[in-house]
XYZ file of N, CA, C and O in Angstrom:
312
model
N -1.056 9.919 -6.728
C -1.378 8.581 -6.290
C -1.792 8.633 -4.825
O -1.176 9.307 -4.010
N -2.837 7.932 -4.511
C -3.295 7.862 -3.138
C -2.304 7.032 -2.328
O -1.931 5.929 -2.721
N -1.873 7.547 -1.207
C -0.823 6.884 -0.427
C -1.422 5.932 0.596
O -1.221 6.093 1.794
N -2.197 4.944 0.121
C -2.641 3.907 1.046
C -2.588 2.551 0.355
O -2.685 2.456 -0.859
N -2.395 1.524 1.171
C -2.214 0.167 0.667
C -3.555 -0.554 0.652
O -4.316 -0.481 1.618
N -3.851 -1.269 -0.440
C -5.119 -1.974 -0.542
C -5.152 -3.216 0.339
O -6.221 -3.610 0.792
N -4.017 -3.845 0.600
C -3.986 -5.075 1.385
C -3.913 -4.799 2.882
O -4.740 -5.292 3.645
N -2.954 -4.005 3.303
C -2.763 -3.775 4.736
C -3.550 -2.577 5.252
O -3.757 -2.451 6.457
N -3.944 -1.679 4.355
C -4.695 -0.501 4.771
C -3.824 0.582 5.384
O -4.347 1.527 5.965
N -2.497 0.455 5.274
C -1.629 1.469 5.870
C -1.790 2.785 5.130
O -1.869 2.833 3.907
N -1.881 3.853 5.890
C -2.088 5.205 5.377
C -0.999 6.120 5.917
O -0.261 5.721 6.812
N -0.905 7.338 5.426
C 0.121 8.248 5.933
C -0.061 8.547 7.418
O -1.181 8.620 7.915
N 1.067 8.690 8.097
C 1.068 9.140 9.481
C 1.486 10.594 9.507
O 2.134 11.076 8.576
N 1.128 11.289 10.550
C 1.439 12.711 10.632
C 2.224 12.991 11.898
O 2.041 12.319 12.910
N 3.112 13.958 11.804
C 3.931 14.317 12.953
C 4.589 15.650 12.709
O 4.090 16.469 11.946
N 5.712 15.851 13.349
C 6.435 17.105 13.229
C 7.852 16.868 12.755
O 8.497 15.899 13.153
N 8.316 17.772 11.890
C 9.724 17.846 11.530
C 10.370 18.677 12.626
O 9.819 19.714 13.008
N 11.490 18.249 13.148
C 12.148 19.007 14.209
C 13.524 19.417 13.714
O 14.361 18.570 13.399
N 13.748 20.710 13.616
C 15.006 21.236 13.091
C 16.086 21.198 14.174
O 15.840 20.830 15.324
N 17.277 21.597 13.776
C 18.397 21.648 14.720
C 18.090 22.603 15.877
O 18.498 22.355 17.014
N 17.378 23.699 15.575
C 17.031 24.661 16.619
C 15.808 24.221 17.420
O 15.318 24.946 18.264
N 15.294 23.029 17.110
C 14.146 22.399 17.777
C 12.814 23.084 17.449
O 11.850 23.000 18.188
N 12.785 23.774 16.304
C 11.536 24.356 15.826
C 10.740 23.252 15.154
O 11.287 22.446 14.412
N 9.434 23.201 15.398
C 8.598 22.122 14.867
C 7.706 22.623 13.735
O 7.059 23.652 13.862
N 7.665 21.848 12.644
C 6.767 22.138 11.528
C 6.084 20.829 11.140
O 6.674 19.755 11.260
N 4.841 20.897 10.677
C 4.111 19.677 10.351
C 4.724 18.917 9.172
O 5.251 19.526 8.241
N 4.653 17.618 9.239
C 5.114 16.785 8.136
C 4.254 15.543 8.035
O 3.421 15.285 8.894
N 4.495 14.766 6.994
C 3.688 13.594 6.700
C 4.608 12.411 6.425
O 5.557 12.537 5.655
N 4.347 11.273 7.058
C 5.121 10.054 6.846
C 4.319 9.161 5.910
O 3.346 8.531 6.320
N 4.711 9.107 4.632
C 3.991 8.287 3.655
C 4.509 6.850 3.669
O 5.712 6.625 3.793
N 3.607 5.858 3.517
C 4.072 4.478 3.383
C 4.728 4.284 2.015
O 4.476 5.035 1.080
N 5.554 3.269 1.904
C 6.246 2.965 0.649
C 5.272 2.233 -0.266
O 5.206 1.013 -0.276
N 4.486 2.992 -1.036
C 3.405 2.438 -1.852
C 3.858 2.300 -3.304
O 4.443 3.227 -3.869
N 3.600 1.131 -3.892
C 3.954 0.834 -5.277
C 2.724 0.318 -6.010
O 1.850 -0.271 -5.392
N 2.681 0.529 -7.335
C 1.620 -0.075 -8.155
C 2.187 -1.322 -8.809
O 3.188 -1.254 -9.501
N 1.543 -2.472 -8.552
C 2.027 -3.749 -9.083
C 0.910 -4.414 -9.864
O -0.255 -4.328 -9.495
N 1.305 -5.103 -10.939
C 0.351 -5.835 -11.760
C 0.591 -7.321 -11.546
O 1.715 -7.797 -11.681
N -0.467 -8.040 -11.179
C -0.377 -9.483 -10.940
C -1.341 -10.212 -11.862
O -2.433 -9.725 -12.147
N -0.942 -11.409 -12.291
C -1.821 -12.284 -13.056
C -2.670 -13.055 -12.065
O -2.157 -13.696 -11.156
N -3.997 -12.976 -12.228
C -4.942 -13.662 -11.355
C -5.457 -14.885 -12.119
O -6.370 -14.771 -12.939
N -4.880 -16.076 -11.889
C -5.234 -17.242 -12.705
C -6.682 -17.684 -12.547
O -7.287 -18.176 -13.496
N -7.267 -17.490 -11.383
C -8.655 -17.903 -11.166
C -9.642 -17.149 -12.038
O -10.699 -17.674 -12.395
N -9.312 -15.907 -12.379
C -10.202 -15.081 -13.196
C -9.674 -14.882 -14.607
O -10.343 -14.276 -15.439
N -8.451 -15.356 -14.867
C -7.873 -15.237 -16.202
C -7.615 -13.809 -16.628
O -7.770 -13.466 -17.797
N -7.189 -12.972 -15.709
C -6.925 -11.568 -16.034
C -5.846 -11.009 -15.111
O -5.493 -11.613 -14.101
N -5.342 -9.846 -15.494
C -4.394 -9.130 -14.657
C -5.155 -8.199 -13.728
O -6.207 -7.675 -14.086
N -4.616 -7.988 -12.533
C -5.140 -6.973 -11.624
C -3.992 -6.036 -11.271
O -2.855 -6.467 -11.114
N -4.285 -4.764 -11.184
C -3.294 -3.775 -10.795
C -3.627 -3.333 -9.381
O -4.723 -2.840 -9.116
N -2.690 -3.540 -8.466
C -2.909 -3.258 -7.056
C -1.960 -2.171 -6.577
O -0.823 -2.077 -7.037
N -2.426 -1.370 -5.637
C -1.600 -0.376 -4.974
C -1.210 -0.967 -3.628
O -2.055 -1.110 -2.743
N 0.066 -1.335 -3.491
C 0.522 -2.082 -2.329
C 1.732 -1.424 -1.689
O 2.573 -0.845 -2.378
N 1.835 -1.558 -0.375
C 3.051 -1.152 0.306
C 4.104 -2.230 0.080
O 3.799 -3.357 -0.323
N 5.351 -1.901 0.345
C 6.441 -2.863 0.152
C 6.226 -4.083 1.045
O 6.511 -5.212 0.643
N 5.711 -3.881 2.241
C 5.432 -4.999 3.145
C 4.339 -5.895 2.578
O 4.396 -7.119 2.694
N 3.335 -5.309 1.936
C 2.238 -6.091 1.359
C 2.711 -6.896 0.151
O 2.209 -8.000 -0.081
N 3.683 -6.377 -0.607
C 4.240 -7.128 -1.739
C 4.899 -8.400 -1.216
O 4.729 -9.487 -1.765
N 5.627 -8.290 -0.097
C 6.263 -9.461 0.512
C 5.211 -10.430 1.040
O 5.378 -11.650 0.956
N 4.106 -9.906 1.576
C 3.027 -10.756 2.069
C 2.409 -11.543 0.932
O 2.164 -12.745 1.059
N 2.169 -10.900 -0.213
C 1.592 -11.593 -1.366
C 2.565 -12.642 -1.900
O 2.144 -13.717 -2.321
N 3.858 -12.360 -1.860
C 4.843 -13.367 -2.260
C 4.751 -14.602 -1.363
O 4.950 -15.717 -1.816
N 4.437 -14.400 -0.091
C 4.382 -15.504 0.867
C 3.065 -16.285 0.780
O 3.066 -17.512 0.777
N 1.925 -15.571 0.692
C 0.622 -16.262 0.755
C 0.013 -16.535 -0.610
O -0.911 -17.329 -0.722
N 0.498 -15.867 -1.649
C -0.039 -16.055 -2.992
C -1.043 -14.972 -3.346
O -1.675 -14.374 -2.477
N -1.201 -14.747 -4.646
C -2.060 -13.666 -5.126
C -3.528 -13.959 -4.879
O -4.303 -13.061 -4.557
N -3.948 -15.219 -4.996
C -5.368 -15.559 -4.781
C -5.788 -15.236 -3.343
O -6.827 -14.629 -3.111
N -4.965 -15.646 -2.372
C -5.269 -15.381 -0.961
C -5.187 -13.884 -0.670
O -5.980 -13.349 0.114
N -4.238 -13.204 -1.320
C -4.108 -11.758 -1.126
C -5.321 -11.008 -1.628
O -5.840 -10.106 -0.960
N -5.821 -11.377 -2.816
C -7.010 -10.727 -3.370
C -8.235 -11.048 -2.514
O -9.101 -10.193 -2.308
N -8.289 -12.262 -1.962
C -9.402 -12.611 -1.065
C -9.393 -11.725 0.178
O -10.449 -11.267 0.629
N -8.206 -11.441 0.726
C -8.104 -10.551 1.899
C -8.529 -9.134 1.536
O -9.191 -8.451 2.321
N -8.117 -8.683 0.342
C -8.483 -7.327 -0.084
C -10.000 -7.217 -0.232
O -10.617 -6.251 0.205
N -10.614 -8.225 -0.842
C -12.075 -8.209 -1.012
C -12.794 -8.320 0.328
O -13.877 -7.764 0.492
N -12.205 -9.023 1.293
C -12.809 -9.142 2.625
C -12.829 -7.791 3.337
O -13.716 -7.532 4.148
N -11.871 -6.919 3.010
C -11.853 -5.566 3.565
C -12.886 -4.662 2.901
O -13.095 -3.535 3.340
N -13.503 -5.140 1.810
C -14.514 -4.353 1.133
C -13.992 -3.510 -0.011
O -14.696 -2.648 -0.516
N -12.762 -3.766 -0.451
C -12.167 -3.013 -1.559
C -12.439 -3.758 -2.850
O -12.263 -4.966 -2.925
N -12.870 -3.034 -3.873
C -13.169 -3.646 -5.173
C -11.862 -3.898 -5.932
O -11.006 -3.024 -6.012
N -11.727 -5.120 -6.465
C -10.526 -5.459 -7.247
C -10.956 -5.797 -8.651
O -11.849 -6.565 -8.884
């Protein structure tokens, strides 16, 4: 699964793992991405979105129609 959110656009961050001996090795900070299915009443169909946990809360607050409008404004096909 691609680790990026369709609504917020959050992607993995990169940094270093630091051990007890302070040795550094590369690591990746992935966002908490989930696949969610929402009913889109305006189009009479379900849409499956890849969203971060923060974006799921945003859609709960603003509604699925406004959320899909924001996703389409970013140029992502839904």
